[in-house]
Coordinates of C-alpha atoms in Angstrom, one line a residue:
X12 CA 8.5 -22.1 86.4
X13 CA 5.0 -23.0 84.7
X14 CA 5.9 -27.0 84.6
X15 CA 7.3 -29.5 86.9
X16 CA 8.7 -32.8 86.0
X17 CA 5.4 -34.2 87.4
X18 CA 4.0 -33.9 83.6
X19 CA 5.5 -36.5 82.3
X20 CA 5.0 -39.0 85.4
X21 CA 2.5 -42.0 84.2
X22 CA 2.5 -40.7 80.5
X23 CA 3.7 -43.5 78.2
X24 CA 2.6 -42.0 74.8
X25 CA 4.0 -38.1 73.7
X26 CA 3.5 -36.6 70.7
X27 CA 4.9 -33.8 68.5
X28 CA 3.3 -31.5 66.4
X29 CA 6.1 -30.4 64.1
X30 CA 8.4 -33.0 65.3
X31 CA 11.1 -32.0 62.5
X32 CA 11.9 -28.8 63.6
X33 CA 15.5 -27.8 64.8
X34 CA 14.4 -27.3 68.4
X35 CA 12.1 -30.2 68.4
X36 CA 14.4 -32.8 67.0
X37 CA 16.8 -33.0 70.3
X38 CA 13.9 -33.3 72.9
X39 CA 12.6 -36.0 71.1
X40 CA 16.2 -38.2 71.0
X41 CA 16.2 -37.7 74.6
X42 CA 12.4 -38.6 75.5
X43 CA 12.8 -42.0 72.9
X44 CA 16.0 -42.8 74.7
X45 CA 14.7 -42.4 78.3
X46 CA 11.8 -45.3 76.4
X47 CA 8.8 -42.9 76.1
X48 CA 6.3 -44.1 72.8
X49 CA 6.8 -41.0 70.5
X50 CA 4.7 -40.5 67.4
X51 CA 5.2 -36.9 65.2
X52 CA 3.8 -35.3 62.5
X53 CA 5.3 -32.3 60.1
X54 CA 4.3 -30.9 56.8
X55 CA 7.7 -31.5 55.2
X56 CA 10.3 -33.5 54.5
X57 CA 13.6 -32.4 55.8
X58 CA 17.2 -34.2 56.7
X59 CA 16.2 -33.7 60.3
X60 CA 12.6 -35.4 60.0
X61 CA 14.4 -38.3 58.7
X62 CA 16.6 -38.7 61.5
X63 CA 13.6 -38.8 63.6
X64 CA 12.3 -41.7 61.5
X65 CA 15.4 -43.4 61.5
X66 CA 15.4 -43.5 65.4
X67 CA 12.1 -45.7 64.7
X68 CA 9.6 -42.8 65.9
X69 CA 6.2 -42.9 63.6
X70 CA 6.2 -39.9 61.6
X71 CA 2.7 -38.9 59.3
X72 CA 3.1 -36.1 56.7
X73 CA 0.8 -33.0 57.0
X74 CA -0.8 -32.5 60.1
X75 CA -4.6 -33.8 61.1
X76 CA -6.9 -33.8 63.7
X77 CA -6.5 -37.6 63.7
X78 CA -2.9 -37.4 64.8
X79 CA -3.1 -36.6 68.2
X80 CA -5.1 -39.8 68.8
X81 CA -4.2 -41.6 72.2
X82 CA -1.0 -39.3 73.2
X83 CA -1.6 -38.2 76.7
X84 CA 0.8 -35.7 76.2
X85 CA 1.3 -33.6 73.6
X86 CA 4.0 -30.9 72.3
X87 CA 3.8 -28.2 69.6
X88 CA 6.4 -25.8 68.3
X89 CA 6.0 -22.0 68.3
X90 CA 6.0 -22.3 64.8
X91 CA 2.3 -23.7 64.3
X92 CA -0.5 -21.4 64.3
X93 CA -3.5 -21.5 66.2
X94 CA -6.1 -22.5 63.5
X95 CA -3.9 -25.4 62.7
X96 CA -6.3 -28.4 63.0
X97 CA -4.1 -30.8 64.4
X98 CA -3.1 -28.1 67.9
X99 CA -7.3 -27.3 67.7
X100 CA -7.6 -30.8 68.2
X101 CA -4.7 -31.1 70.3
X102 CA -6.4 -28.7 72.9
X103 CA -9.7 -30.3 73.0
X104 CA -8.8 -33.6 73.3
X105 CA -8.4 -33.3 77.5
X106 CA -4.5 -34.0 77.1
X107 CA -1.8 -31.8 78.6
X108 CA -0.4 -29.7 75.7
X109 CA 2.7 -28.0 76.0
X110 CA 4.8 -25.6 73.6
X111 CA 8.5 -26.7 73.1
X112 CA 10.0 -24.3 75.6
X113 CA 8.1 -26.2 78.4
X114 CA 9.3 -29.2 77.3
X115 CA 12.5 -28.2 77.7
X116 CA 12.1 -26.6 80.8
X117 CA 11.3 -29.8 82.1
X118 CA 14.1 -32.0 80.6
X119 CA 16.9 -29.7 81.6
X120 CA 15.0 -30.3 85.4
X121 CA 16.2 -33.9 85.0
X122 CA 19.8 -32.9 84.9
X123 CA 22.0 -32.2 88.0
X124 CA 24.7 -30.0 86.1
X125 CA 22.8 -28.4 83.3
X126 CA 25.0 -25.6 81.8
X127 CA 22.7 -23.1 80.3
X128 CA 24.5 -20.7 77.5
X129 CA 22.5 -17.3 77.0
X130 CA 23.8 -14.2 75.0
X131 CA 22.9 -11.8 72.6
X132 CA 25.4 -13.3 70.1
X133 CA 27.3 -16.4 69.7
X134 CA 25.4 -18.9 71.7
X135 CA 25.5 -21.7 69.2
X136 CA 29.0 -21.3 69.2
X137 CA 29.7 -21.6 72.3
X138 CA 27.4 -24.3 72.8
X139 CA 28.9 -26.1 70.2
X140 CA 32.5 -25.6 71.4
X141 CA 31.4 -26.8 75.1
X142 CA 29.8 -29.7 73.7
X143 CA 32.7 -30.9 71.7
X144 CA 35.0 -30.1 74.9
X145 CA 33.0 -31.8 77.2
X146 CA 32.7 -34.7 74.9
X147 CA 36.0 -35.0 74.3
X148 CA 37.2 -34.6 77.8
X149 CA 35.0 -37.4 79.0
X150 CA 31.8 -35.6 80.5
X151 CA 29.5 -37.4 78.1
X152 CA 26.8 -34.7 77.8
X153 CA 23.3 -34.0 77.1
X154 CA 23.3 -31.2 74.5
X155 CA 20.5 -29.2 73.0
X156 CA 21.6 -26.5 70.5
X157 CA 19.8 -24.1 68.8
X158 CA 22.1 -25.0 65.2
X159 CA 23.8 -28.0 64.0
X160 CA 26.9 -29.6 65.0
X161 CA 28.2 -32.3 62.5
X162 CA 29.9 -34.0 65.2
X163 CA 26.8 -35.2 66.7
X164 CA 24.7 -35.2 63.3
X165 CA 22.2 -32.7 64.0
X166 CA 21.2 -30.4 67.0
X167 CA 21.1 -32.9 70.3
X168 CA 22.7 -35.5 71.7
X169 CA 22.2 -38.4 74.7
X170 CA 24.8 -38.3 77.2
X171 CA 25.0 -41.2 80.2
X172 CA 25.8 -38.6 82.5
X173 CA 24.3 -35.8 84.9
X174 CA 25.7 -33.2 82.6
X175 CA 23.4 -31.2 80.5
X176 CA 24.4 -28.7 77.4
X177 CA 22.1 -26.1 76.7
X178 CA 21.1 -23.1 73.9
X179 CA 19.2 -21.0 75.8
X180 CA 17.5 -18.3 73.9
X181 CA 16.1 -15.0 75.5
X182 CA 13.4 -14.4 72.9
X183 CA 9.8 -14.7 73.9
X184 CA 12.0 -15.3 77.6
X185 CA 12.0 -19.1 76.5
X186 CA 15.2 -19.6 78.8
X187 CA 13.0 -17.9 81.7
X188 CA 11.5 -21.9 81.7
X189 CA 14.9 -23.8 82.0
X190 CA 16.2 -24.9 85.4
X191 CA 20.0 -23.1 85.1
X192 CA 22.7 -25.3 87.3
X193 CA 25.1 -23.1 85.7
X194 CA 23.6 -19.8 83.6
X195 CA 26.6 -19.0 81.2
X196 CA 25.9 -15.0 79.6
X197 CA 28.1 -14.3 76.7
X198 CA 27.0 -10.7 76.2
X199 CA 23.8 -8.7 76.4
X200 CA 22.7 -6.5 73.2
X201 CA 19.6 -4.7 71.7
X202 CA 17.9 -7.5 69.7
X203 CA 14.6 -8.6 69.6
X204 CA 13.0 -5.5 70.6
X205 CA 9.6 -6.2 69.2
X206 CA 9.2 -8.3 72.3
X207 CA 11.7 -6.4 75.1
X208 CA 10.5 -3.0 73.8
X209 CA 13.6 -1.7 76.1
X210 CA 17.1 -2.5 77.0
X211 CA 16.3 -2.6 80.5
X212 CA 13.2 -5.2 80.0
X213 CA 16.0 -7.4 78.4
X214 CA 18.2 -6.7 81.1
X215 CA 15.6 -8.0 83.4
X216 CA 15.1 -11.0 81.3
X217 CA 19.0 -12.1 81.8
X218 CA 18.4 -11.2 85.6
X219 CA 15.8 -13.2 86.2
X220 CA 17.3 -16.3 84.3
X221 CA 20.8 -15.6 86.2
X222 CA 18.4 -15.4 89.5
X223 CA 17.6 -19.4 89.1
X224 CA 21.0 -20.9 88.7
X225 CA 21.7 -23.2 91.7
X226 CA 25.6 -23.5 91.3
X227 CA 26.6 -19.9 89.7
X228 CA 26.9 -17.4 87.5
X229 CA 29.3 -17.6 84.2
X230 CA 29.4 -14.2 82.7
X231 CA 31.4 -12.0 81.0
X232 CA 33.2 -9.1 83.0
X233 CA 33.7 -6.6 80.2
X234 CA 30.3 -6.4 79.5
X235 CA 28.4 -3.2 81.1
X236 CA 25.2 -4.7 80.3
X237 CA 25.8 -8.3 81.4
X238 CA 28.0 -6.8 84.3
X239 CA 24.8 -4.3 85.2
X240 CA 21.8 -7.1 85.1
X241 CA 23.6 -9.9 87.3
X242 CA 25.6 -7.1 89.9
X243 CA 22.6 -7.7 92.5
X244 CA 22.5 -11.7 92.1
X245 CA 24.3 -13.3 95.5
X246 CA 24.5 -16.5 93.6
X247 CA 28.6 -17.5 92.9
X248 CA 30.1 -15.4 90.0
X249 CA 32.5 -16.5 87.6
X250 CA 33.7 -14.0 85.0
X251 CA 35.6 -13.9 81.5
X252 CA 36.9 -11.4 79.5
X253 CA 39.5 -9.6 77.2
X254 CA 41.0 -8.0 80.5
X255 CA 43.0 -9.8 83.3
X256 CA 40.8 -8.4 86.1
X257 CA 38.4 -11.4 84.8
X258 CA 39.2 -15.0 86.6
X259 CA 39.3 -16.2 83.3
X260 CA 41.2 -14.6 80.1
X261 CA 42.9 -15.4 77.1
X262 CA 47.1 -14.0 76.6
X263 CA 49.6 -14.8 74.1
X264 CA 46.9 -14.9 71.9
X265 CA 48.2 -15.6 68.4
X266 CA 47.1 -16.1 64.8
X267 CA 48.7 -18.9 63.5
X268 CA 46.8 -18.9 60.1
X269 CA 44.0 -17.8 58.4
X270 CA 41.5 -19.9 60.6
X271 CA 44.1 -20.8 63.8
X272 CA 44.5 -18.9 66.9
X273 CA 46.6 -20.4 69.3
X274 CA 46.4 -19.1 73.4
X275 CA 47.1 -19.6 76.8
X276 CA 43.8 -19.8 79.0
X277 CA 44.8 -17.6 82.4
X278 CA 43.0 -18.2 85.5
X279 CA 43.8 -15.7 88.0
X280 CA 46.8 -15.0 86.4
X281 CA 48.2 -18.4 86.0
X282 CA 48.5 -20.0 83.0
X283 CA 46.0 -22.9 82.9
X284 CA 46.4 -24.5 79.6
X285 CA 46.9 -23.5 75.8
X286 CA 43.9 -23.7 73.7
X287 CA 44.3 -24.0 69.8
X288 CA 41.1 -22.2 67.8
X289 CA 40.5 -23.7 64.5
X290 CA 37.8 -21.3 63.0
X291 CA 38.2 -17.6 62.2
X292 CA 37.6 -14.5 64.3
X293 CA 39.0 -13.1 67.1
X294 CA 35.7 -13.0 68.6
X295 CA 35.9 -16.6 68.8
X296 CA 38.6 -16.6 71.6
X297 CA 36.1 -15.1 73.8
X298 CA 33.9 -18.2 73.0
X299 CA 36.5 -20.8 73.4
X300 CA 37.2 -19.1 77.0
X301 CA 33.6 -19.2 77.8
X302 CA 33.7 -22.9 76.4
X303 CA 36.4 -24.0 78.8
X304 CA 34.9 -23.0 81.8
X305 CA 32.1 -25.1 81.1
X306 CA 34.2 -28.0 80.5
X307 CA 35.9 -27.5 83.7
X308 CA 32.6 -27.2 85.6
X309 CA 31.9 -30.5 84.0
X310 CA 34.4 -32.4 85.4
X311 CA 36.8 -32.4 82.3
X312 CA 40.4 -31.8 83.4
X313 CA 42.6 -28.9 82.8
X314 CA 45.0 -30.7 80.4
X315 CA 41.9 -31.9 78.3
X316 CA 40.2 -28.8 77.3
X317 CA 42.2 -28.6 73.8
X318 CA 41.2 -32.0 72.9
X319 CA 37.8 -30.7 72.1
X320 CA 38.6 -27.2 70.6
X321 CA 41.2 -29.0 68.2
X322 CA 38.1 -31.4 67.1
X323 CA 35.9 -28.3 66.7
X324 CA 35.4 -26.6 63.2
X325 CA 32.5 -24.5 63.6
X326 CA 28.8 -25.3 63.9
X327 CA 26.2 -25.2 60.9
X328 CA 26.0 -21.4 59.0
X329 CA 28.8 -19.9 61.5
X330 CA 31.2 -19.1 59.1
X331 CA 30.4 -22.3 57.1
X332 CA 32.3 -23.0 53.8
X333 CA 30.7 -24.3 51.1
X334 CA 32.6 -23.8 48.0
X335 CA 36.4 -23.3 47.9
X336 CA 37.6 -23.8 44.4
X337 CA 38.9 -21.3 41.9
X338 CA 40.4 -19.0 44.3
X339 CA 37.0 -18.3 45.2
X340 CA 35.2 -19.1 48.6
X341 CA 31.4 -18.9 49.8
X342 CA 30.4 -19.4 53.4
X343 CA 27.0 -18.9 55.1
X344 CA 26.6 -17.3 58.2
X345 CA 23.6 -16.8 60.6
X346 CA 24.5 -13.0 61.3
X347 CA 21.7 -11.3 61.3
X348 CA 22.1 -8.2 64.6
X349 CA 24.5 -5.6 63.7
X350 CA 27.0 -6.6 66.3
X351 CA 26.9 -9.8 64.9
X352 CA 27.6 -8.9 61.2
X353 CA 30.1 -6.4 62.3
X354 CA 31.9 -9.8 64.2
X355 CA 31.3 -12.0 60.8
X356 CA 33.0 -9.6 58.2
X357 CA 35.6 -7.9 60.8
X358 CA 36.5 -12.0 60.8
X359 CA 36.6 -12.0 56.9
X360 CA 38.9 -9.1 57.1
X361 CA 41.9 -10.9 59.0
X362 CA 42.2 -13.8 56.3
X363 CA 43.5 -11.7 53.8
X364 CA 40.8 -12.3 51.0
X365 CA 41.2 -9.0 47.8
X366 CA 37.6 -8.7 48.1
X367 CA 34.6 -9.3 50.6
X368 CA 31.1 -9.7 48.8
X369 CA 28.5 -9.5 51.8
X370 CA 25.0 -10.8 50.7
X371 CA 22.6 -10.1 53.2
X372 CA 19.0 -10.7 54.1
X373 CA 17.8 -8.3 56.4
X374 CA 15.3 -9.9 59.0
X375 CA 12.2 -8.2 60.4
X376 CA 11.0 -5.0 59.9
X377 CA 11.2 -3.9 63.3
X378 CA 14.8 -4.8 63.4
X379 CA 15.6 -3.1 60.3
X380 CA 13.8 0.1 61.3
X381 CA 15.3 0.5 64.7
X382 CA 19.1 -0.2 63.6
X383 CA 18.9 0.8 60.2
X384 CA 22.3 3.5 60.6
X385 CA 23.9 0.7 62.6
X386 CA 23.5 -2.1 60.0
X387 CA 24.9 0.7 57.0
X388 CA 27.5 1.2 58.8
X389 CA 28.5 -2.2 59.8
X390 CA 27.6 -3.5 55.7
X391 CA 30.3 -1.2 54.8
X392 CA 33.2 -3.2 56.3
X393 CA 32.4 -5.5 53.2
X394 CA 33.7 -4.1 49.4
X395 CA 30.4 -4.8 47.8
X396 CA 27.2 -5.3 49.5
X397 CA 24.0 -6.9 48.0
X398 CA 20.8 -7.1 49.8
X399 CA 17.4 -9.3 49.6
X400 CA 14.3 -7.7 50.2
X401 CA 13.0 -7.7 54.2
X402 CA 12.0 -11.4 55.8
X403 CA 9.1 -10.1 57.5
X404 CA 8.7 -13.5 59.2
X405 CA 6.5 -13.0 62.2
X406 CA 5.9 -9.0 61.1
X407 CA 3.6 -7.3 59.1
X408 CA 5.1 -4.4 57.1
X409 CA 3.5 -1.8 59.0
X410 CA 6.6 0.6 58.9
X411 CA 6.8 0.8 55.6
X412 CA 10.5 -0.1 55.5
X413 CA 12.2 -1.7 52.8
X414 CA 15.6 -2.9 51.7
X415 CA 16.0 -0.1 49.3
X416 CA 15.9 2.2 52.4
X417 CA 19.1 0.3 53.7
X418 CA 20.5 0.4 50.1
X419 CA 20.8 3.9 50.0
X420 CA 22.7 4.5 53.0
X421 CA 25.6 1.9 51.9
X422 CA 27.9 2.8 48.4
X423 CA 27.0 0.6 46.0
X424 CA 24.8 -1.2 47.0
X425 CA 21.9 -3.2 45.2
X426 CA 19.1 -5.0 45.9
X427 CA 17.1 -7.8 44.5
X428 CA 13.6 -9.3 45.0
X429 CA 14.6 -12.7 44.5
X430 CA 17.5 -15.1 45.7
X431 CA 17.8 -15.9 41.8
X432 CA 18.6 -12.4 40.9
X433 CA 21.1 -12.0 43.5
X434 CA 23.1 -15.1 42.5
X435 CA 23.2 -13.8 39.2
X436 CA 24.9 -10.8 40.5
X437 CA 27.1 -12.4 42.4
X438 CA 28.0 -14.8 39.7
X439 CA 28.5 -11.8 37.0
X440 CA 30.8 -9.7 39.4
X441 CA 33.0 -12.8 41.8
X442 CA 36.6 -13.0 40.6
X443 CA 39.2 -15.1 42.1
X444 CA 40.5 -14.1 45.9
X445 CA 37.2 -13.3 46.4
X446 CA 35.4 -14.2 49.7
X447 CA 31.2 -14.1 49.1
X448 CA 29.8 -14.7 52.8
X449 CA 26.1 -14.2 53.0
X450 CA 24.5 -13.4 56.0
X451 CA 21.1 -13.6 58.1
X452 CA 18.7 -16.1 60.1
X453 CA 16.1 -16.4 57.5
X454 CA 16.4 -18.9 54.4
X455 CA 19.6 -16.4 53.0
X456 CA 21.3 -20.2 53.1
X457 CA 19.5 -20.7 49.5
X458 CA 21.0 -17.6 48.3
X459 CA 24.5 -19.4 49.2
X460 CA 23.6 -22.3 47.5
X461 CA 22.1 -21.0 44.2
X462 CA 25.7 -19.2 43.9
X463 CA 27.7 -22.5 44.6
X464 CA 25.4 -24.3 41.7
X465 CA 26.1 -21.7 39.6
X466 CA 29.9 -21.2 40.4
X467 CA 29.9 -25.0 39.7
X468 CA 28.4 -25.1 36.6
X469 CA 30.4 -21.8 35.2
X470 CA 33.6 -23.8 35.7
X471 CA 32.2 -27.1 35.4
X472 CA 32.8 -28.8 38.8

């Protein structure tokens, strides 16, 4: 680990270069609340930069040299570039700077129990459904999560406790700078191979993040790859799973509604408690068993586990509806890895809607190149599939891939250049019973809403 807690000893005065993003938002609720002087700056106005400048926090629009002015320590997201003048400034003014993965690093240092969730897929999920259990059941937590939770208003919380909640990403080997109590791995899949080039350097990744936990090892035990990358590890090992070989396992699983699974969570064998899950996909049992065992290594009893999963209705863009009228229903969902997709609209297919209309914005060129049969394939669970072009987001288009090549391996397919063609697609084609879920981790959430204005003025609510 790069950074100690020592950083922040004597240092009254932090500030944040892009203090409204997602991931910076939570680390600055808990630095304000533990009575550091916080000032910020961002380039836009969002919900979440409000919320910062509710909590009192001084907050200038567009970012200056000038800013940085008597911080004696200062934080930047991954987000800004290097020529940006208030970072160039930020480096020469004889400060510590620190990106936000260091930062949090360092805060989850603070924290004797801090449950760190890693995975391929379904980390904010899980996150979020440990966080409601553990608040629920008494814990008071900590939480960082990479999504929103409208239970807590945002993406963090303040707990009172020594329990710490945790999103801990594997991409750049951010979680590689967190200080694991409990490392929690939900699955390990090919994603983000721009950065791991190979399977096995991601397996290394999740070894080496497994390697610093100091109480155990939460993983799941149907997993070859999760199974292969913590089998050398001597630290305590917990596992989950489908199968009753796993110390922890869902039975009597059953589905109750379109949106409620009802099961009993074994341990060993012996039934433990019965968990009620109140958001779609069987793939979300898995979660909830994951969940529980964090809220059991929290302190929160047995018999209080359901408390939280009956409270919990799904974080921000997982599965999120956002018009239901007319027969007709929109979600948004952060799918965006084949596996994950495949997950989303095998969910859509259990609740019994006449159509699925998957609108999806594919998400870096490398991605799309290297999985290109395996997102046509998975598309193709959906009846109709419309596409955006390629977020190139970090990428350059140096493959010379475009949607149009994934178009043509999926039946009827189109593609659109802009979000405002594709809701007019959409619009001309939805009928009622149908279900139109789009899906991806760029800005396809605009694409959602563009549809629900339009559905809304069509039928005039």
């Amino acid at each position: 680990m790069q950074y100690t807690a020592e950083i922040l000893k004597d240092k009254k005065h932090i500030h944040f270069i892009g203090i409204g993003g997602s991931g910076m938002y939570p680390l600055a609720q808990i630095l304000h609340a533990k009575g550091y002087y916080l000032t910020g700056s961002d380039n836009n106005m969002t919900d979440t930069l409000q919320k910062v400048m509710d909590m009192g926090i001084p907050v200038t629009l567009g970012q200056k040299a000038e800013n940085v002015k008597g911080a004696d320590l200062i934080v930047y997201t991954a987000a800004i570039m290097a020529d940006n003048p208030e970072l160039i400034a930020a480096r020469e003014s004889g400060v510590p700077v620190l990106e936000r993965k260091y930062l949090l690093g360092i805060v989850t240092q603070q924290f004797s129990n801090a449950i760190c969730i890693s995975g391929t897929h379904g980390k904010t999920t899980t996150t979020s459904m440990a966080t409601q259990i553990l608040m629920d059941g008494g814990a008071d937590p900590t939480v960082v999560i990479g999504g929103k939770l409208n239970t807590i208003g945002g993406s963090g919380r303040i707990g009172h406790s020594e329990n710490m909640v945790c999103e801990s990403c594997e991409f750049s080997n951010t979680f590689l700078e967190l200080a694991p109590d409990v490392a929690v791995v939900l699955n390990i899949d090919e994603d983000h191979m721009e950065f791991f080039k190979t399977l096995e350097n991601l397996k290394h990744s999740f070894t080496q993040f497994c390697s610093m936990a100091t109480k155990c090892i939460v993983y799941n035990g149907d997993d070859p790859n999760t199974i292969d990358a913590v089998k050398d590890l001597p630290q305590k090992k917990i596992t989950f799973g489908w199968q009753d070989h796993n110390d922890y396992y869902p039975d009597n699983i059953q589905q109750l509604s379109k949106v409620h699974h009802r099961f009993d969570l074994m341990h060993q064998g012996k039934p433990l408690t019965t968990i009620d899950l109140l958001v779609p996909g069987k793939h979300n049992v898995l979660n909830a068993v994951a969940a529980c065992i964090c809220g059991l290594l929290a302190g929160v009893p047995a018999e209080k586990l359901n408390l939280g999963m009956k409270d919990f209705h799904g974080a921000c863009r997982r599965f999120e509806v956002l018009y239901h009228n007319h027969d007709i229903v929109v979600a948004d969902d952060y799918a965006h890895h084949p596996a994950e997709i495949q997950a989303t609209l095998s969910a859509a297919k259990e609740l019994g809607f006449t159509r699925i209309i998957a609108v999806h914005q594919p998400f870096t060129y490398s991605r799309t190149a290297r999985l290109l049969d395996d997102f046509a394939r998975v598309l193709q669970i959906a009846d109709h599939v419309v596409l955006s072009e390629i977020m190139g987001s970090r990428e350059k288009n140096t493959i010379g891939i475009y949607a149009k090549d994934l178009a043509e391996k999926i039946p009827g397919c189109v593609w659109y250049p802009t979000f405002d063609e594709m809701s007019d697609h959409v619009l001309s084609m939805v009928q009622p019973g149908d279900l139109v879920i789009t899906m991806g981790c760029g800005d396809v959430n605009k694409c959602a809403h563009q549809i629900v204005e339009k559905l809304k003025k069509k039928f005039g609510d």
